[in-house]
Amino acid sequence: MGSRASSLLREEDIEEIKKETGFSHSQITRLYSRFHSLDKGENGALSREDFQRIPELAINPLGDRIINAFFPEGEDQVNFRGFMRTLAHFRPVEDNEKNKDPSAGEPLNSRNNKLLFAFRLYDLDRDDKISRDELLQVLRMMVGVNISDEQLGSIADRTIQEADTNGDMCISFSEFIKVLEKVDVEQKMSIRFLH
Amino acid sequence: MEGTSWDLALVVFEVWLSVVLGLIVLPAMFGVSLGFTDLYVKALVKTLEWATLRIQRGQKEEDAVPAHLPNGIIEKDDGSMEEEIGELRRSHPKSLAGGDFTLCDAFYFCKKGIESIVEDQVTQRFTSEELASWNLLTRTNNNFHYISVRVTIIWGLGVFIRYCILLPLRVTLAVLGLSWLVIGTTLVGLLPHSNVKTWISDLIHVTCYRICARALSARIRYHNKENHPKKGGICVANHTSPIDIVILANDGCYAMVGQIHGGLMGVIQRSMVRSCPHVWFERSEMKDRHAVAKRLKDHVADKTKQPILIFPEGTCINNTSVMMFKKGSFDIGATIYPVAIKYDPQFGDAFWNSGKYNMVSYLLRMMTSWAIVCNVWYLPPMSLQDGEDAVHFANRVKSAIARQGGLVDLFWDGGLKREKVKESYKEEQQKMYSSMIVGQD
């Protein structure tokens, strides 16, 4: 039988996700179809293997780090809410959202949250700073075997030197933001969802 | 009491059989069409158009979820790695004194990764294509809710027609067709080798496939028949289901290639090979590439044997794209006759999702669809050019087939249905990125 995905998602859930993430009704149902098609075990949650089955993701040098971003600390299943919460970071920033009610909290797709997502790609142990070692490991993922340890080390040193302002030989989140303040984060960390 | 009910049943059965034989089987064998299928398909098209309008009207009134967009969920950028990362770095105030790495480089991989999680080119090819509008089959009912009483009545009527009228008819035809094949080929196999034997054998094969095509209510349109595969050549086509064989063999005789199975398939295979040479392999032989290539070469060299039919993708794909062609058949040095097959999914989904359905449930689904409507294009023959290797040749043929059938041309391997992707693709990306960091040293 074809997937009855949309019938498993209740209207109340859709409304809640809409409020939390800002996706439209139709976007949520389509992403639920996608979630459902990735969920081979049909148990309402995705495991790391489910993500790795996507060939384009499996060959992405930072594939494992991206997959990791979906799973909260210590867990290895992500449900649809968690899936949407993570994807919400990549919603484009719309103008009318900038004037929203400030007490509603910062939207998931704000410039700050997008940068935080990227920061966490580097911060392997989630201790809110990027050490030299962590930077080296992520660099190694991106370059494979094509660059020597020494060269990679000097690249890491130079990067930390430029960003580090308080001299602790690590990059904190605020130092990360400062270094990338001229980068068009809103465009480069956004995906154009069709309605 | 019992006697009469049995007599009645027998009479009904006899009438049924004569109707089937007279109106369907005999004309089919002679390649004559009484026009039933065409009428049926025309009526179907009208009904489905009406249903689509009703559904669209219903959705506008409800202001409900808009119909499924066939264009995908997201709009992707088509830039290369160099272009995208270059753009990222332009805004970054940095002296490019060797070691050209910036923290924002990760944004590129991150975005590409998330895009592939939302929508990727490969995993969608191993499940049935989603339809733009419902075709009144329960199995394709994804996002279409209850619309109106009239649509539901038509749907109910459709269920009755498909399961109670068409299904028994089709099953009867399929049984007749296959029995004819087995009995006929076994009998022909007893004849001594001669031209007459070949002619009769071809006749039996074609008539059997014609009956099977009726069993699926297939309406096939062949284009460019002047490019029909000739003896001594290899015919390659995109693979969607085992039915592809019935579709192609309706218009000519081919030598099949494949593994010998047990059970019913095996019986059919063994009897087929008695009357004319097909290329069946034992499971163990399939692993030995040289042995396979040699047998194919020998077959092709014999100009009296029918052209070989091969599906180079190696597995069933859902007819929206063409995936990597295995180079084996392109290495033999024979002329390749490419064929593109495109099914119209509105009438019935021909794709065999072998992970989800076994052969029997798949055939049942086929026989309870509306019809199988497809187009077959024969493309001009191609051969290996000077200085070209088998892989390049295979890709050239694949692109030609994709272009003709309106299918997406992918380099990904159909084997990804079951296996993991090769590490070498990741290594390629890492190499490309590394050269951006250190430049040409």
Tab-separated table of N, CA and C in Angstrom, chain B residues 249-314:
chain	number	residue	atom	x	y	z
B	249	ALA	N	9.224	-8.031	-26.008
B	249	ALA	CA	9.116	-9.242	-26.821
B	249	ALA	C	7.829	-9.306	-27.611
B	250	ASN	N	6.934	-8.366	-27.377
B	250	ASN	CA	5.711	-8.318	-28.170
B	250	ASN	C	6.001	-7.919	-29.602
B	251	ASP	N	7.160	-7.337	-29.807
B	251	ASP	CA	7.469	-6.783	-31.119
B	251	ASP	C	8.681	-7.464	-31.731
B	252	GLY	N	8.990	-8.669	-31.333
B	252	GLY	CA	10.167	-9.301	-31.906
B	252	GLY	C	10.725	-10.315	-30.950
B	253	CYS	N	11.597	-11.139	-31.460
B	253	CYS	CA	12.160	-12.188	-30.610
B	253	CYS	C	13.537	-11.812	-30.104
B	254	TYR	N	13.741	-12.055	-28.835
B	254	TYR	CA	15.053	-11.773	-28.259
B	254	TYR	C	15.566	-13.020	-27.562
B	255	ALA	N	16.881	-13.078	-27.398
B	255	ALA	CA	17.475	-14.111	-26.562
B	255	ALA	C	17.624	-13.507	-25.180
B	256	MET	N	17.052	-14.161	-24.198
B	256	MET	CA	17.119	-13.615	-22.838
B	256	MET	C	18.415	-13.996	-22.166
B	257	VAL	N	18.824	-13.173	-21.235
B	257	VAL	CA	20.013	-13.463	-20.438
B	257	VAL	C	19.604	-13.417	-18.981
B	258	GLY	N	20.082	-14.366	-18.213
B	258	GLY	CA	19.766	-14.285	-16.796
B	258	GLY	C	20.167	-15.514	-16.040
B	259	GLN	N	19.818	-15.489	-14.772
B	259	GLN	CA	20.155	-16.588	-13.891
B	259	GLN	C	19.049	-17.627	-13.938
B	260	ILE	N	19.433	-18.885	-13.854
B	260	ILE	CA	18.447	-19.971	-13.792
B	260	ILE	C	17.831	-19.977	-12.402
B	261	HIS	N	16.508	-19.929	-12.347
B	261	HIS	CA	15.831	-19.988	-11.050
B	261	HIS	C	15.265	-21.371	-10.823
B	262	GLY	N	14.772	-21.569	-9.614
B	262	GLY	CA	14.054	-22.811	-9.348
B	262	GLY	C	12.582	-22.548	-9.563
B	263	GLY	N	11.763	-23.519	-9.221
B	263	GLY	CA	10.318	-23.326	-9.234
B	263	GLY	C	9.757	-23.051	-10.614
B	264	LEU	N	8.655	-22.329	-10.649
B	264	LEU	CA	7.926	-22.090	-11.898
B	264	LEU	C	8.788	-21.366	-12.928
B	265	MET	N	9.532	-20.348	-12.452
B	265	MET	CA	10.423	-19.621	-13.354
B	265	MET	C	11.371	-20.583	-14.043
B	266	GLY	N	11.943	-21.481	-13.255
B	266	GLY	CA	12.911	-22.430	-13.799
B	266	GLY	C	12.300	-23.308	-14.869
B	267	VAL	N	11.065	-23.759	-14.614
B	267	VAL	CA	10.379	-24.607	-15.614
B	267	VAL	C	10.242	-23.848	-16.922
B	268	ILE	N	9.785	-22.594	-16.820
B	268	ILE	CA	9.606	-21.774	-18.021
B	268	ILE	C	10.935	-21.586	-18.736
B	269	GLN	N	11.976	-21.263	-17.946
B	269	GLN	CA	13.290	-21.026	-18.556
B	269	GLN	C	13.800	-22.261	-19.284
B	270	ARG	N	13.673	-23.415	-18.614
B	270	ARG	CA	14.210	-24.629	-19.213
B	270	ARG	C	13.479	-25.022	-20.484
B	271	SER	N	12.169	-24.779	-20.514
B	271	SER	CA	11.440	-25.163	-21.731
B	271	SER	C	11.715	-24.171	-22.853
B	272	MET	N	11.906	-22.869	-22.486
B	272	MET	CA	12.195	-21.874	-23.514
B	272	MET	C	13.476	-22.223	-24.258
B	273	VAL	N	14.469	-22.649	-23.505
B	273	VAL	CA	15.776	-22.847	-24.107
B	273	VAL	C	15.801	-24.092	-24.999
B	274	ARG	N	14.767	-24.919	-24.874
B	274	ARG	CA	14.719	-26.107	-25.758
B	274	ARG	C	14.423	-25.716	-27.182
B	275	SER	N	13.681	-24.655	-27.367
B	275	SER	CA	13.261	-24.341	-28.735
B	275	SER	C	14.160	-23.304	-29.390
B	276	CYS	N	14.752	-22.411	-28.621
B	276	CYS	CA	15.693	-21.482	-29.249
B	276	CYS	C	16.706	-21.032	-28.209
B	277	PRO	N	17.907	-20.672	-28.641
B	277	PRO	CA	18.987	-20.461	-27.673
B	277	PRO	C	18.839	-19.188	-26.839
B	278	HIS	N	18.612	-19.355	-25.538
B	278	HIS	CA	18.726	-18.233	-24.612
B	278	HIS	C	19.996	-18.437	-23.813
B	279	VAL	N	20.408	-17.396	-23.083
B	279	VAL	CA	21.653	-17.503	-22.330
B	279	VAL	C	21.331	-17.535	-20.847
B	280	TRP	N	21.182	-18.750	-20.317
B	280	TRP	CA	20.914	-18.873	-18.886
B	280	TRP	C	22.181	-19.272	-18.156
B	281	PHE	N	22.402	-18.655	-17.013
B	281	PHE	CA	23.591	-18.964	-16.217
B	281	PHE	C	23.212	-19.615	-14.912
B	282	GLU	N	24.075	-20.512	-14.439
B	282	GLU	CA	23.956	-20.975	-13.063
B	282	GLU	C	24.434	-19.844	-12.163
B	283	ARG	N	23.999	-19.881	-10.923
B	283	ARG	CA	24.368	-18.814	-9.992
B	283	ARG	C	25.878	-18.673	-9.864
B	284	SER	N	26.562	-19.811	-9.830
B	284	SER	CA	28.014	-19.764	-9.638
B	284	SER	C	28.713	-19.143	-10.830
B	285	GLU	N	28.137	-19.383	-12.028
B	285	GLU	CA	28.787	-18.861	-13.231
B	285	GLU	C	28.704	-17.345	-13.300
B	286	MET	N	27.692	-16.759	-12.696
B	286	MET	CA	27.484	-15.311	-12.831
B	286	MET	C	28.652	-14.530	-12.267
B	287	LYS	N	29.336	-15.101	-11.281
B	287	LYS	CA	30.423	-14.378	-10.641
B	287	LYS	C	31.618	-14.245	-11.577
B	288	ASP	N	31.770	-15.201	-12.481
B	288	ASP	CA	32.947	-15.225	-13.339
B	288	ASP	C	32.710	-14.345	-14.560
B	289	ARG	N	33.246	-13.135	-14.519
B	289	ARG	CA	32.964	-12.168	-15.594
B	289	ARG	C	33.454	-12.646	-16.946
B	290	HIS	N	34.589	-13.309	-16.970
B	290	HIS	CA	35.145	-13.757	-18.249
B	290	HIS	C	34.257	-14.808	-18.899
B	291	ALA	N	33.737	-15.725	-18.066
B	291	ALA	CA	32.871	-16.771	-18.612
B	291	ALA	C	31.615	-16.152	-19.188
B	292	VAL	N	31.045	-15.206	-18.456
B	292	VAL	CA	29.833	-14.529	-18.923
B	292	VAL	C	30.106	-13.828	-20.241
B	293	ALA	N	31.206	-13.072	-20.278
B	293	ALA	CA	31.537	-12.323	-21.495
B	293	ALA	C	31.739	-13.260	-22.669
B	294	LYS	N	32.400	-14.408	-22.407
B	294	LYS	CA	32.663	-15.343	-23.500
B	294	LYS	C	31.364	-15.886	-24.076
B	295	ARG	N	30.442	-16.283	-23.201
B	295	ARG	CA	29.184	-16.833	-23.705
B	295	ARG	C	28.424	-15.813	-24.517
B	296	LEU	N	28.420	-14.551	-24.037
B	296	LEU	CA	27.728	-13.512	-24.785
B	296	LEU	C	28.393	-13.298	-26.142
B	297	LYS	N	29.734	-13.275	-26.135
B	297	LYS	CA	30.475	-13.085	-27.399
B	297	LYS	C	30.136	-14.187	-28.394
B	298	ASP	N	30.124	-15.441	-27.900
B	298	ASP	CA	29.826	-16.569	-28.790
B	298	ASP	C	28.434	-16.439	-29.377
B	299	HIS	N	27.486	-16.056	-28.531
B	299	HIS	CA	26.107	-15.925	-29.005
B	299	HIS	C	26.009	-14.865	-30.083
B	300	VAL	N	26.655	-13.730	-29.808
B	300	VAL	CA	26.560	-12.608	-30.733
B	300	VAL	C	27.244	-12.929	-32.063
B	301	ALA	N	28.299	-13.722	-31.995
B	301	ALA	CA	29.045	-14.046	-33.218
B	301	ALA	C	28.226	-14.902	-34.176
B	302	ASP	N	27.295	-15.674	-33.633
B	302	ASP	CA	26.451	-16.544	-34.452
B	302	ASP	C	25.297	-15.724	-35.022
B	303	LYS	N	25.376	-15.419	-36.314
B	303	LYS	CA	24.405	-14.495	-36.895
B	303	LYS	C	23.011	-15.072	-37.059
B	304	THR	N	22.838	-16.356	-36.733
B	304	THR	CA	21.487	-16.907	-36.861
B	304	THR	C	20.699	-16.762	-35.571
B	305	LYS	N	21.408	-16.356	-34.509
B	305	LYS	CA	20.730	-16.282	-33.217
B	305	LYS	C	20.109	-14.897	-33.003
B	306	GLN	N	19.056	-14.883	-32.241
B	306	GLN	CA	18.345	-13.636	-32.004
B	306	GLN	C	19.209	-12.655	-31.217
B	307	PRO	N	18.900	-11.335	-31.323
B	307	PRO	CA	19.667	-10.375	-30.514
B	307	PRO	C	19.445	-10.614	-29.029
B	308	ILE	N	20.491	-10.343	-28.268
B	308	ILE	CA	20.411	-10.546	-26.825
B	308	ILE	C	19.741	-9.336	-26.177
B	309	LEU	N	18.920	-9.589	-25.175
B	309	LEU	CA	18.275	-8.503	-24.439
B	309	LEU	C	18.919	-8.394	-23.066
B	310	ILE	N	19.473	-7.224	-22.785
B	310	ILE	CA	20.154	-7.031	-21.492
B	310	ILE	C	19.660	-5.748	-20.826
B	311	PHE	N	19.544	-5.774	-19.520
B	311	PHE	CA	19.210	-4.568	-18.759
B	311	PHE	C	20.434	-4.171	-17.935
B	312	PRO	N	21.246	-3.250	-18.439
B	312	PRO	CA	22.544	-2.986	-17.807
B	312	PRO	C	22.469	-2.350	-16.415
B	313	GLU	N	21.294	-1.858	-16.011
B	313	GLU	CA	21.246	-1.274	-14.673
B	313	GLU	C	21.365	-2.368	-13.615
B	314	GLY	N	20.942	-3.562	-13.986
B	314	GLY	CA	21.114	-4.682	-13.073
B	314	GLY	C	20.021	-4.801	-12.036
